[in-house]
Coordinates of C-alpha atoms in Angstrom, one line a residue:
Chain O
M1 CA 135.8 -100.4 14.7
A2 CA 136.2 -101.0 18.4
I3 CA 133.6 -99.7 20.7
R4 CA 135.2 -97.6 23.3
K5 CA 134.5 -98.7 26.8
R6 CA 132.9 -95.9 28.9
F7 CA 134.1 -95.4 32.4
S8 CA 132.0 -93.9 35.1
P9 CA 133.9 -91.6 37.5
L10 CA 132.3 -93.5 40.3
P11 CA 134.3 -96.7 40.9
G12 CA 132.9 -100.1 41.4
F13 CA 129.5 -99.9 39.8
G14 CA 129.7 -103.5 38.3
L15 CA 131.0 -104.9 41.5
S16 CA 128.6 -103.2 43.9
L17 CA 125.5 -103.8 41.7
G18 CA 126.4 -107.5 41.3
Y19 CA 126.9 -107.8 45.0
T20 CA 123.6 -106.0 45.7
I21 CA 121.7 -108.4 43.5
F22 CA 123.4 -111.5 44.9
Y23 CA 122.8 -110.4 48.4
L24 CA 119.2 -109.5 47.8
A25 CA 118.7 -112.9 46.2
L26 CA 120.3 -114.7 49.1
I27 CA 118.6 -112.9 51.9
V28 CA 115.3 -111.8 50.4
L29 CA 114.3 -113.3 47.1
I30 CA 115.1 -117.0 47.6
P31 CA 113.4 -117.4 50.9
L32 CA 110.4 -115.6 49.6
S33 CA 110.2 -117.6 46.4
A34 CA 110.2 -120.7 48.6
V35 CA 106.9 -119.3 50.0
G36 CA 105.6 -119.0 46.4
A37 CA 106.8 -122.5 45.4
K38 CA 105.2 -124.1 48.4
T39 CA 101.9 -122.3 47.6
I40 CA 101.9 -123.2 44.0
G41 CA 102.3 -126.8 44.9
M42 CA 99.0 -126.9 46.8
G43 CA 96.6 -126.3 44.0
W44 CA 94.1 -123.5 43.5
E45 CA 91.1 -124.9 45.4
A46 CA 93.1 -125.8 48.5
F47 CA 94.8 -122.4 48.3
W48 CA 91.5 -120.5 48.1
A49 CA 90.1 -122.5 50.9
A50 CA 93.1 -121.7 53.1
V51 CA 93.2 -117.9 52.3
S52 CA 89.4 -117.2 52.3
N53 CA 88.6 -118.9 55.6
P54 CA 86.5 -116.3 57.5
R55 CA 88.8 -116.4 60.5
V56 CA 91.8 -115.7 58.2
V57 CA 89.9 -112.9 56.4
A58 CA 89.1 -111.3 59.7
S59 CA 92.7 -111.5 60.6
Y60 CA 93.7 -109.6 57.4
E61 CA 91.3 -106.9 58.2
L62 CA 92.7 -106.5 61.7
S63 CA 96.4 -106.8 60.7
F64 CA 96.2 -104.3 57.8
G65 CA 93.6 -102.0 59.4
A66 CA 95.5 -101.8 62.7
S67 CA 98.8 -101.4 60.9
L68 CA 97.6 -98.5 58.8
L69 CA 96.0 -96.8 61.7
A70 CA 99.1 -97.3 63.9
A71 CA 101.3 -95.9 61.2
A72 CA 99.0 -92.9 60.8
V73 CA 99.0 -92.3 64.6
N74 CA 102.8 -92.6 64.5
V75 CA 103.0 -90.0 61.7
V76 CA 101.3 -87.4 63.8
F77 CA 103.1 -88.1 67.1
G78 CA 106.4 -88.9 65.5
L79 CA 106.4 -85.5 63.8
I80 CA 105.7 -83.8 67.1
F81 CA 108.5 -85.9 68.8
A82 CA 111.0 -85.1 66.0
W83 CA 110.0 -81.4 66.2
V84 CA 110.6 -81.3 69.9
L85 CA 113.9 -83.1 69.6
V86 CA 115.1 -80.8 66.8
R87 CA 113.8 -77.4 67.8
Y88 CA 114.1 -77.2 71.6
R89 CA 116.7 -77.6 74.2
F90 CA 115.6 -78.9 77.5
P91 CA 117.2 -80.9 80.3
G92 CA 117.1 -84.6 79.7
K93 CA 116.9 -84.2 75.9
G94 CA 119.6 -86.8 75.4
L95 CA 117.7 -89.2 77.5
V96 CA 114.5 -88.7 75.5
D97 CA 116.4 -89.0 72.3
A98 CA 117.8 -92.4 73.4
L99 CA 114.4 -93.6 74.7
V100 CA 112.9 -93.2 71.2
D101 CA 115.0 -96.0 70.0
L102 CA 114.0 -98.4 72.8
P103 CA 111.2 -100.1 70.9
F104 CA 113.9 -101.0 68.3
A105 CA 116.0 -102.7 70.9
L106 CA 113.6 -104.3 73.3
P107 CA 112.7 -108.0 72.6
T108 CA 109.1 -107.6 71.3
A109 CA 107.8 -110.3 73.6
V110 CA 109.0 -108.2 76.6
A111 CA 107.2 -105.2 75.2
G112 CA 104.0 -107.2 74.7
I113 CA 104.0 -108.6 78.2
A114 CA 104.8 -105.2 79.7
L115 CA 102.0 -103.5 77.8
A116 CA 99.6 -106.3 78.6
T117 CA 100.4 -106.1 82.3
I118 CA 100.1 -102.3 82.5
Y119 CA 96.9 -102.0 80.4
A120 CA 95.1 -105.1 81.8
E121 CA 92.0 -104.5 83.9
N122 CA 94.0 -104.9 87.0
G123 CA 97.1 -103.1 85.7
P124 CA 98.2 -99.6 86.8
I125 CA 96.8 -97.9 83.8
G126 CA 94.1 -100.4 82.8
S127 CA 92.5 -100.1 86.2
L128 CA 92.3 -96.3 85.8
L129 CA 90.6 -96.6 82.4
K130 CA 88.3 -99.3 83.4
P131 CA 85.7 -97.0 85.2
Y132 CA 85.3 -95.1 81.9
G133 CA 84.5 -98.2 80.0
I134 CA 87.8 -98.2 78.1
E135 CA 89.4 -101.5 77.7
V136 CA 92.8 -101.7 76.0
A137 CA 94.2 -105.1 76.6
Y138 CA 92.9 -108.4 75.1
N139 CA 91.0 -106.8 72.2
P140 CA 91.8 -105.0 68.9
N141 CA 92.7 -101.9 70.9
G142 CA 95.6 -103.8 72.4
V143 CA 96.8 -104.7 68.9
L144 CA 96.8 -101.1 67.9
L145 CA 98.6 -100.1 71.0
A146 CA 101.4 -102.6 70.5
L147 CA 101.8 -101.6 66.8
I148 CA 102.0 -97.9 67.7
F149 CA 104.6 -98.8 70.3
I150 CA 106.9 -100.6 67.8
G151 CA 106.4 -98.2 65.0
L152 CA 107.2 -94.9 66.7
P153 CA 111.0 -94.8 66.2
F154 CA 110.6 -95.2 62.4
V155 CA 108.8 -92.0 61.9
V156 CA 110.9 -90.0 64.5
R157 CA 114.2 -91.2 63.0
T158 CA 113.3 -90.5 59.4
V159 CA 111.8 -87.1 60.0
Q160 CA 114.3 -85.8 62.5
P161 CA 117.3 -85.2 60.1
V162 CA 115.0 -83.7 57.5
L163 CA 113.6 -81.3 60.0
A164 CA 117.0 -80.4 61.3
D165 CA 118.0 -79.6 57.7
L166 CA 115.3 -77.0 57.4
E167 CA 117.0 -73.7 58.3
K168 CA 115.5 -71.4 60.9
E169 CA 115.7 -68.6 58.3
V170 CA 113.1 -70.2 56.1
E171 CA 110.6 -70.0 58.9
E172 CA 111.7 -66.4 59.7
A173 CA 111.3 -65.5 56.1
A174 CA 107.7 -66.9 56.1
A175 CA 106.9 -64.9 59.2
G176 CA 108.5 -61.8 57.8
L177 CA 106.2 -62.1 54.7
G178 CA 103.2 -62.1 57.0
A179 CA 102.5 -65.8 57.4
S180 CA 100.9 -67.0 60.7
R181 CA 102.4 -69.9 62.5
W182 CA 99.8 -72.2 61.2
Q183 CA 100.4 -71.0 57.6
T184 CA 104.1 -71.4 58.0
F185 CA 103.6 -75.0 59.3
V186 CA 101.2 -76.0 56.5
K187 CA 102.8 -74.2 53.6
V188 CA 106.5 -74.3 54.5
I189 CA 107.4 -77.0 57.1
L190 CA 105.0 -79.7 56.1
P191 CA 105.8 -79.9 52.4
H192 CA 109.5 -80.0 53.4
V193 CA 109.1 -83.0 55.7
L194 CA 106.3 -84.8 53.8
P195 CA 108.5 -87.2 51.8
A196 CA 110.3 -88.2 55.0
L197 CA 107.0 -88.5 56.8
L198 CA 105.8 -90.8 54.1
T199 CA 108.9 -92.9 54.3
G200 CA 108.4 -93.1 58.1
F201 CA 104.8 -94.1 57.5
A202 CA 105.8 -96.9 55.1
M203 CA 108.4 -98.3 57.4
A204 CA 106.2 -98.2 60.5
F205 CA 103.4 -99.8 58.5
A206 CA 105.7 -102.6 57.1
R207 CA 107.0 -103.3 60.6
A208 CA 103.5 -103.4 62.0
V209 CA 102.2 -105.8 59.5
G210 CA 104.9 -108.3 60.2
E211 CA 104.9 -107.8 64.0
Y212 CA 104.1 -110.9 66.0
G213 CA 105.9 -111.0 69.4
S214 CA 104.5 -107.9 71.1
V215 CA 101.0 -108.3 69.7
I216 CA 100.1 -111.8 70.7
F217 CA 100.6 -111.0 74.4
I218 CA 98.2 -108.1 74.5
A219 CA 95.7 -109.0 71.8
G220 CA 93.9 -111.8 73.6
N221 CA 93.8 -113.7 70.3
V222 CA 90.0 -114.1 70.2
P223 CA 89.0 -115.8 66.9
M224 CA 87.3 -113.4 64.5
V225 CA 88.1 -110.4 66.8
S226 CA 91.6 -110.0 67.8
E227 CA 93.7 -112.5 65.8
I228 CA 96.4 -111.1 63.6
T229 CA 97.5 -112.7 60.4
P230 CA 101.0 -113.7 61.6
L231 CA 99.3 -115.6 64.4
M232 CA 97.1 -117.4 61.9
I233 CA 100.3 -118.5 60.1
I234 CA 101.9 -119.7 63.3
T235 CA 98.7 -121.6 64.3
K236 CA 98.7 -123.4 60.9
L237 CA 102.3 -124.3 61.3
E238 CA 101.7 -125.7 64.8
Q239 CA 99.0 -127.9 63.1
Y240 CA 101.6 -129.1 60.5
D241 CA 99.6 -127.3 57.8
Y242 CA 102.6 -126.0 56.0
A243 CA 100.9 -125.4 52.7
G244 CA 98.1 -123.4 54.4
A245 CA 100.6 -121.3 56.3
T246 CA 102.5 -120.4 53.2
A247 CA 99.3 -119.7 51.4
V248 CA 98.2 -117.1 54.0
A249 CA 101.8 -115.8 54.1
S250 CA 101.8 -115.3 50.3
V251 CA 98.6 -113.3 50.4
M252 CA 100.0 -111.1 53.1
L253 CA 103.2 -110.7 51.1
I254 CA 101.4 -109.6 48.0
F255 CA 99.2 -107.1 49.9
S256 CA 102.2 -105.6 51.7
F257 CA 104.2 -105.4 48.5
I258 CA 101.4 -103.6 46.7
L259 CA 100.9 -101.2 49.5
L260 CA 104.6 -100.4 49.8
L261 CA 104.9 -100.0 46.1
I262 CA 102.1 -97.4 46.1
I263 CA 103.7 -95.5 49.0
N264 CA 107.1 -95.5 47.4
G265 CA 105.6 -94.3 44.1
L266 CA 103.8 -91.5 45.9
Q267 CA 107.0 -90.6 47.6
G268 CA 109.0 -90.5 44.4
W269 CA 106.4 -88.4 42.8
M270 CA 106.5 -86.0 45.7
Q271 CA 110.3 -85.8 45.7
N272 CA 110.2 -84.9 42.0
R273 CA 107.6 -82.3 42.5
Y274 CA 109.1 -80.6 45.5
S275 CA 112.8 -80.7 45.1
K276 CA 113.8 -81.0 41.5
G277 CA 117.4 -81.8 41.4
A278 CA 117.9 -80.6 45.0
Chain G
M1 CA 109.5 -44.9 56.0
S2 CA 112.2 -43.5 58.4
I3 CA 113.8 -45.7 61.0
A4 CA 114.9 -44.4 64.4
I5 CA 117.0 -46.7 66.6
R6 CA 117.1 -45.4 70.1
N7 CA 119.5 -46.6 72.8
I8 CA 119.4 -50.3 71.8
S9 CA 121.3 -52.7 74.0
K10 CA 121.4 -56.5 73.7
H11 CA 123.2 -59.2 75.5
F12 CA 123.7 -62.9 74.6
G13 CA 124.7 -64.3 78.0
A14 CA 127.8 -62.4 79.0
F15 CA 128.5 -61.2 75.5
H16 CA 127.5 -57.5 74.9
A17 CA 126.3 -57.7 71.3
L18 CA 124.9 -54.1 71.2
D19 CA 125.8 -51.3 73.6
D20 CA 123.5 -48.3 73.6
V21 CA 123.2 -47.9 69.8
S22 CA 121.3 -45.0 68.4
I23 CA 120.9 -44.3 64.6
D24 CA 118.5 -42.3 62.6
I25 CA 117.8 -43.5 59.1
P26 CA 115.9 -41.0 56.9
S27 CA 113.1 -42.2 54.6
G28 CA 114.2 -43.5 51.2
E29 CA 117.9 -43.9 52.0
L30 CA 120.1 -46.8 51.4
V31 CA 122.3 -47.3 54.5
A32 CA 125.1 -49.8 55.1
L33 CA 125.8 -51.2 58.5
L34 CA 129.5 -51.9 58.2
G35 CA 131.8 -53.7 60.6
P36 CA 133.9 -56.8 61.3
S37 CA 132.1 -60.1 62.2
G38 CA 130.8 -60.1 65.7
C39 CA 130.4 -56.3 65.8
G40 CA 126.6 -56.6 66.3
K41 CA 125.5 -55.4 62.9
T42 CA 123.4 -58.5 62.0
T43 CA 121.9 -58.5 65.5
L44 CA 120.9 -54.8 65.0
L45 CA 119.3 -55.6 61.7
R46 CA 117.4 -58.5 63.2
I47 CA 116.2 -56.3 66.0
I48 CA 114.9 -53.7 63.4
A49 CA 113.1 -56.6 61.6
G50 CA 111.6 -58.0 64.8
L51 CA 113.3 -61.3 64.5
E52 CA 115.2 -60.5 67.6
F53 CA 114.3 -58.3 70.6
A54 CA 116.5 -55.8 72.4
D55 CA 117.1 -55.9 76.1
S56 CA 116.5 -52.1 76.2
G57 CA 115.9 -49.3 73.8
R58 CA 113.3 -48.7 71.2
I59 CA 112.8 -49.0 67.4
L60 CA 110.6 -46.3 65.8
L61 CA 109.3 -46.9 62.4
E62 CA 107.9 -43.7 60.9
G63 CA 107.9 -42.3 64.4
D64 CA 105.7 -45.1 65.8
D65 CA 107.2 -47.3 68.5
A66 CA 107.5 -50.8 66.9
S67 CA 109.7 -52.3 69.6
E68 CA 107.0 -54.8 70.8
R69 CA 105.6 -55.5 67.4
H70 CA 106.0 -59.0 65.9
V71 CA 107.9 -59.3 62.6
R72 CA 104.6 -60.1 60.9
E73 CA 103.2 -56.7 61.8
R74 CA 106.3 -54.5 61.0
N75 CA 105.9 -54.6 57.3
V76 CA 109.6 -55.0 56.6
G77 CA 111.1 -57.0 53.8
F78 CA 114.1 -59.2 54.9
V79 CA 116.7 -60.7 52.7
F80 CA 118.9 -63.4 54.2
Q81 CA 122.5 -64.1 53.4
H82 CA 121.7 -67.7 52.4
Y83 CA 118.5 -66.7 50.5
A84 CA 116.1 -68.9 52.6
L85 CA 113.9 -69.6 49.6
F86 CA 111.2 -72.1 49.9
R87 CA 112.7 -75.1 48.2
H88 CA 109.5 -77.0 47.4
M89 CA 108.0 -74.0 45.6
T90 CA 108.6 -72.6 42.2
V91 CA 110.2 -69.2 41.8
F92 CA 106.7 -67.9 41.0
E93 CA 105.2 -69.4 44.2
N94 CA 108.1 -68.1 46.3
V95 CA 107.4 -64.6 45.2
A96 CA 103.6 -65.0 45.5
F97 CA 103.9 -66.4 49.0
G98 CA 103.6 -63.1 50.8
L99 CA 100.4 -62.3 48.9
R100 CA 98.9 -65.7 49.3
V101 CA 99.2 -65.7 53.1
K102 CA 97.5 -62.4 53.6
P103 CA 94.2 -62.5 55.5
R104 CA 91.3 -63.2 53.1
K105 CA 89.9 -59.7 53.0
Y106 CA 93.3 -58.2 52.0
R107 CA 94.4 -61.0 49.7
P108 CA 94.5 -60.0 46.0
N109 CA 92.7 -62.3 43.6
E110 CA 94.6 -64.8 41.5
N111 CA 94.7 -62.5 38.5
E112 CA 96.1 -59.7 40.6
I113 CA 98.7 -62.0 42.2
R114 CA 99.8 -63.2 38.8
K115 CA 100.2 -59.6 37.6
R116 CA 102.1 -58.5 40.6
V117 CA 104.5 -61.5 40.6
S118 CA 105.2 -61.1 36.9
R119 CA 106.0 -57.4 37.5
L120 CA 108.3 -58.2 40.3
L121 CA 110.1 -60.9 38.3
E122 CA 110.4 -58.4 35.5
L123 CA 111.9 -55.9 38.0
V124 CA 114.6 -58.4 39.0
Q125 CA 115.0 -59.4 35.4
L126 CA 114.2 -63.1 36.0
G127 CA 110.7 -63.4 34.4
W128 CA 111.9 -66.4 32.4
L129 CA 112.7 -68.4 35.5
A130 CA 109.1 -68.3 37.0
D131 CA 108.5 -72.1 36.7
R132 CA 111.9 -73.2 38.0
Y133 CA 112.7 -74.4 41.5
P134 CA 115.3 -72.6 43.6
S135 CA 117.7 -75.5 43.4
Q136 CA 117.9 -74.9 39.6
L137 CA 119.1 -71.3 40.0
S138 CA 122.6 -69.8 40.5
G139 CA 123.4 -68.0 43.7
G140 CA 122.9 -64.6 42.2
Q141 CA 119.6 -65.5 40.7
R142 CA 118.4 -67.0 44.0
Q143 CA 119.3 -63.8 45.8
R144 CA 117.4 -61.7 43.3
I145 CA 114.4 -63.9 43.7
A146 CA 114.7 -63.5 47.5
L147 CA 114.6 -59.8 46.9
A148 CA 111.6 -60.0 44.7
R149 CA 109.8 -62.1 47.3
A150 CA 110.6 -59.6 50.0
L151 CA 109.3 -56.7 47.8
A152 CA 106.1 -58.5 47.0
V153 CA 104.4 -57.4 50.2
E154 CA 105.3 -53.8 49.5
P155 CA 107.4 -53.4 52.6
K156 CA 108.0 -49.9 54.0
V157 CA 111.6 -51.0 54.9
L158 CA 113.9 -53.4 53.2
L159 CA 116.5 -55.1 55.3
L160 CA 119.3 -57.1 53.8
D161 CA 121.7 -59.3 55.8
E162 CA 125.0 -59.7 54.0
P163 CA 123.0 -60.1 50.8
F164 CA 126.0 -60.8 48.6
G165 CA 128.1 -62.5 51.1
A166 CA 127.7 -66.0 49.7
L167 CA 128.4 -65.0 46.1
D168 CA 131.6 -65.0 44.1
A169 CA 133.4 -61.7 43.5
K170 CA 132.2 -61.0 40.0
V171 CA 128.5 -61.7 40.6
R172 CA 128.8 -59.7 43.8
K173 CA 130.0 -56.7 42.0
E174 CA 127.3 -56.9 39.4
L175 CA 124.6 -57.4 42.0
R176 CA 125.6 -54.5 44.1
R177 CA 125.4 -52.1 41.1
W178 CA 122.1 -53.6 40.3
L179 CA 120.9 -53.2 43.9
R180 CA 121.9 -49.5 43.7
Q181 CA 119.9 -49.0 40.5
L182 CA 117.0 -50.9 41.9
H183 CA 117.0 -48.7 45.0
D184 CA 117.1 -45.6 42.8
E185 CA 114.0 -46.9 41.0
I186 CA 111.8 -47.9 44.0
H187 CA 113.2 -45.7 46.8
V188 CA 112.3 -47.9 49.7
T189 CA 114.2 -47.2 52.8
S190 CA 116.9 -49.9 52.9
V191 CA 119.5 -51.1 55.4
F192 CA 122.0 -53.7 54.5
V193 CA 124.7 -55.4 56.5
T194 CA 128.1 -56.0 55.2
H195 CA 131.7 -56.6 56.3
D196 CA 133.0 -55.6 52.9
Q197 CA 134.0 -51.9 53.0
E198 CA 134.2 -51.7 49.2
E199 CA 130.6 -52.8 49.0
A200 CA 129.5 -50.3 51.6
L201 CA 131.4 -47.5 49.9
E202 CA 130.1 -48.3 46.5
V203 CA 126.4 -48.9 47.2
S204 CA 125.2 -46.8 50.1
D205 CA 124.0 -43.3 50.7
S206 CA 125.5 -43.4 54.1
I207 CA 127.5 -45.8 56.2
V208 CA 127.2 -46.7 59.8
V209 CA 130.6 -48.1 60.9
M210 CA 130.2 -50.4 63.9
N211 CA 132.7 -52.1 66.2
K212 CA 132.2 -54.2 69.3
G213 CA 128.5 -53.4 69.6
R214 CA 129.0 -49.6 69.3
V215 CA 128.7 -47.1 66.5
E216 CA 132.1 -45.7 65.6
Q217 CA 130.9 -43.3 62.9
I218 CA 128.0 -42.4 60.8
G219 CA 128.4 -40.5 57.5
S220 CA 128.5 -40.5 53.8
P221 CA 131.0 -42.8 52.1
D222 CA 133.3 -39.9 51.4
Q223 CA 133.1 -38.7 55.0
V224 CA 133.9 -42.0 56.6
Y225 CA 136.7 -42.7 54.1
D226 CA 138.3 -39.3 54.0
H227 CA 137.6 -38.1 57.5
P228 CA 137.5 -41.2 59.7
A229 CA 136.4 -40.2 63.3
T230 CA 138.4 -43.0 65.0
P231 CA 141.5 -45.0 64.3
F232 CA 139.2 -48.1 64.0
V233 CA 137.3 -46.5 61.1
A234 CA 140.5 -45.3 59.5
S235 CA 142.0 -48.8 59.5
F236 CA 138.7 -50.7 58.8
L237 CA 138.0 -48.8 55.6
G238 CA 140.9 -49.6 53.5
S239 CA 144.5 -50.3 54.6
V240 CA 146.6 -47.7 56.4
N241 CA 150.2 -47.2 57.4
L242 CA 150.8 -46.1 61.0
F243 CA 153.4 -43.7 62.2
H244 CA 153.9 -43.3 65.9
G245 CA 155.4 -40.0 67.1
R246 CA 154.8 -36.7 68.7
V247 CA 153.0 -33.6 67.5
E248 CA 154.6 -30.2 67.9
D249 CA 154.2 -26.9 66.0
G250 CA 152.0 -28.4 63.3
H251 CA 154.4 -31.2 62.6
L252 CA 154.3 -34.9 63.3
H253 CA 157.8 -35.9 64.4
V254 CA 158.6 -39.5 63.5
G255 CA 162.1 -40.3 64.7
E256 CA 164.3 -37.5 63.5
H257 CA 162.0 -36.7 60.6
A258 CA 159.2 -34.1 60.7
L259 CA 156.1 -34.2 58.6
A260 CA 153.8 -31.2 58.2
V261 CA 150.3 -31.9 59.5
G262 CA 148.8 -28.4 59.8
A263 CA 149.0 -25.9 62.6
G264 CA 145.6 -26.8 64.1
H265 CA 147.0 -29.9 65.9
V266 CA 147.4 -29.9 69.6
A267 CA 150.9 -30.8 70.8
T268 CA 151.2 -34.4 72.2
D269 CA 153.7 -37.1 72.8
Q270 CA 151.2 -39.9 72.0
A271 CA 150.2 -39.3 68.4
V272 CA 149.7 -41.8 65.6
G273 CA 149.6 -40.7 62.0
F274 CA 147.5 -42.7 59.6
V275 CA 148.4 -42.6 55.9
R276 CA 146.6 -44.7 53.2
P277 CA 148.8 -46.6 50.7
H278 CA 147.8 -44.3 47.8
E279 CA 148.5 -41.1 49.7
F280 CA 152.3 -41.3 49.3
D281 CA 154.6 -40.0 46.7
L282 CA 157.7 -42.1 46.2
L283 CA 160.9 -40.2 45.2
P284 CA 164.5 -41.4 44.8
A285 CA 166.4 -41.1 48.2
N286 CA 168.5 -38.1 47.1
A287 CA 165.5 -36.0 45.9
P288 CA 165.2 -32.5 47.5
G289 CA 162.7 -31.8 50.3
T290 CA 161.8 -33.7 53.5
G291 CA 160.5 -37.2 53.5
L292 CA 160.8 -40.5 55.4
P293 CA 163.6 -42.9 54.2
G294 CA 162.6 -46.4 53.2
K295 CA 163.9 -49.3 51.2
I296 CA 161.8 -51.1 48.6
L297 CA 161.4 -54.8 49.5
R298 CA 158.9 -56.0 46.9
I299 CA 156.9 -54.6 44.0
I300 CA 153.7 -56.5 43.2
A301 CA 152.0 -55.5 40.0
I302 CA 148.2 -55.6 40.2
G303 CA 146.8 -54.3 36.9
P304 CA 147.6 -50.7 36.4
L305 CA 148.7 -50.3 40.0
A306 CA 151.8 -51.4 41.7
Q307 CA 151.7 -52.4 45.4
V308 CA 155.1 -51.6 46.9
E309 CA 156.3 -53.0 50.2
L310 CA 158.9 -50.9 51.9
A311 CA 160.9 -51.2 55.1
R312 CA 161.7 -48.2 57.3
P313 CA 165.2 -48.0 58.8
N314 CA 163.7 -49.2 62.2
G315 CA 162.3 -52.3 60.4
E316 CA 158.6 -51.3 60.3
L317 CA 156.9 -52.3 57.1
L318 CA 154.9 -49.9 54.9
E319 CA 152.6 -50.5 52.0
V320 CA 152.3 -48.0 49.2
A321 CA 150.1 -48.1 46.1
I322 CA 151.3 -46.2 43.1
L323 CA 150.7 -46.2 39.4
R324 CA 153.0 -48.6 37.6
D325 CA 153.7 -46.0 35.0
T326 CA 154.9 -43.6 37.7
L327 CA 157.2 -46.3 39.1
S328 CA 158.8 -47.0 35.7
V329 CA 159.3 -43.2 35.0
L330 CA 161.1 -42.9 38.3
G331 CA 163.1 -46.0 37.5
L332 CA 162.6 -47.5 40.9
R333 CA 163.2 -51.2 41.5
E334 CA 163.3 -53.7 44.4
G335 CA 166.2 -52.9 46.7
D336 CA 166.3 -49.2 46.0
E337 CA 166.4 -46.6 48.7
V338 CA 163.6 -44.1 48.5
S339 CA 162.1 -41.0 50.1
L340 CA 158.5 -41.3 51.2
R341 CA 156.3 -38.2 51.0
P342 CA 152.8 -38.5 52.5
R343 CA 150.4 -36.2 50.9
N344 CA 147.8 -36.6 53.6
I345 CA 148.2 -37.6 57.3
R346 CA 145.3 -38.1 59.8
V347 CA 146.6 -37.8 63.3
F348 CA 144.9 -39.5 66.3
Q349 CA 145.7 -39.5 70.0
N350 CA 144.5 -42.6 71.8
N351 CA 141.0 -42.9 70.3
E352 CA 140.4 -39.3 69.4
R353 CA 141.1 -37.4 66.2
L354 CA 143.3 -34.4 66.8
A355 CA 141.8 -31.3 65.3
A356 CA 142.7 -30.8 61.7

């Protein structure tokens, strides 16, 4: 008996899936597996020595710590940004909307140099902060600042359409039922945008972990204090320590992958919970 | 709770949405705000709710001036055309929302909330859906949940903005019967907005007909249908046929034909007679008595009724609704010449009804 072939009403599943896997392999998986291959070739002890060097460990702490913090800051301010752009009309709104994307477009080195110049002790903002004992440039604060800068558009752009999708009537309904503004925000608006907020967080975080160009100009790159992991990798490369560089890279890769997996899982769980079938 | 609307006016830019509107709604009534889109009915409803504020005029709830009160403090239940349910909450939590956001000292305990929500879901006959999410419900179910949610805070006034507007014809019909029954059970003063005259006629105790930001007529469904105060009301509630002519000696003269309209009518050259499609008798052209001549163009059978399209000798088209049985007894077909006998004519001059 012949097995009847089943057709999906959506065309091109085989073709598009095949293409997706091929493309993913070519662009993402093969280059990454080269990192793995290089690392495996160096032996366990050399690997451990390379990745557990105190200077490198300090750089993990800074890179992941600052990236998480920057993404968290961006969640708060990105939400406010998106809120303003969706809910209010004001002169120059189009301009503000376009400015949000600027960190996407600007060469990161330009951003880094600009930030460093402005926030340095003798810069226009740095000189104002100096009397209060606040130093931003050439220390971990600078790293955080640069990472906040490059991550902002991710949160704004993921939350904005979701927020726009929330009808005004829903808020009116909440108010009509006696909810205060704060209750409406916490019980109605926030749950609605939370999955998008989490996506924005994940993207801003991922971008921040991999960021190099803007950070190195403002970080000062003091060993054990303000060196980020990508800088450690570059440093090793410059010393022709290719194996060491890939070892550090692979640790970073695994950390990032696990964190993103957790965030994605959390988001999927939330989607399920909040909008079954919607 | 009674609602008094006093001289409400509202502009949106240059657009005059409401122009000096005054309405009294007695406690416990179910009132329809009826009118074409853009007539200001939804704006008026939102002003009663406190979702919108009038430029001038006052809203009195139970005699107290509520014009400046926030929607939170007006104790009104509002039902939106597109439900506006909270998508991330179950049906149960949607209905419980109004109870959960109450200030702590007024908030019922969990047991009490559970009891009250179950009772409300029972009332809207959807207890079995308590754990579902809004996206899993049909439109009619969503609207009933929205209603239960609005009732949860025990509002003194229930306001419904085109509550059945987004539903298909059959569900709409079921739901409006059900709304009427529900209202007879709980007797909360209710105002609902609709552009569907059939809905207004069927459901409400009284109808406020609005046009271009003004009230055209307020009355019971029978009153506004049988005794329209203005030509607008006459033509908005059901279709009408118009006859232009002059009134003299209790007759409306249309061309060379005269139709009796009653002696109370003042003589005028600028009269318009309104006749509803079902208010005609159709007779063969040679039947005795006076009538208007016409020729049957088309007969469209709709269930037990036939909708007959006729042309008068001057080319004007008329619409007549008649029982199909009657039509077949008379043996009338498309192309036949007939005599039209209006049983009831309402005569207006400009915008005024001539005394009947």
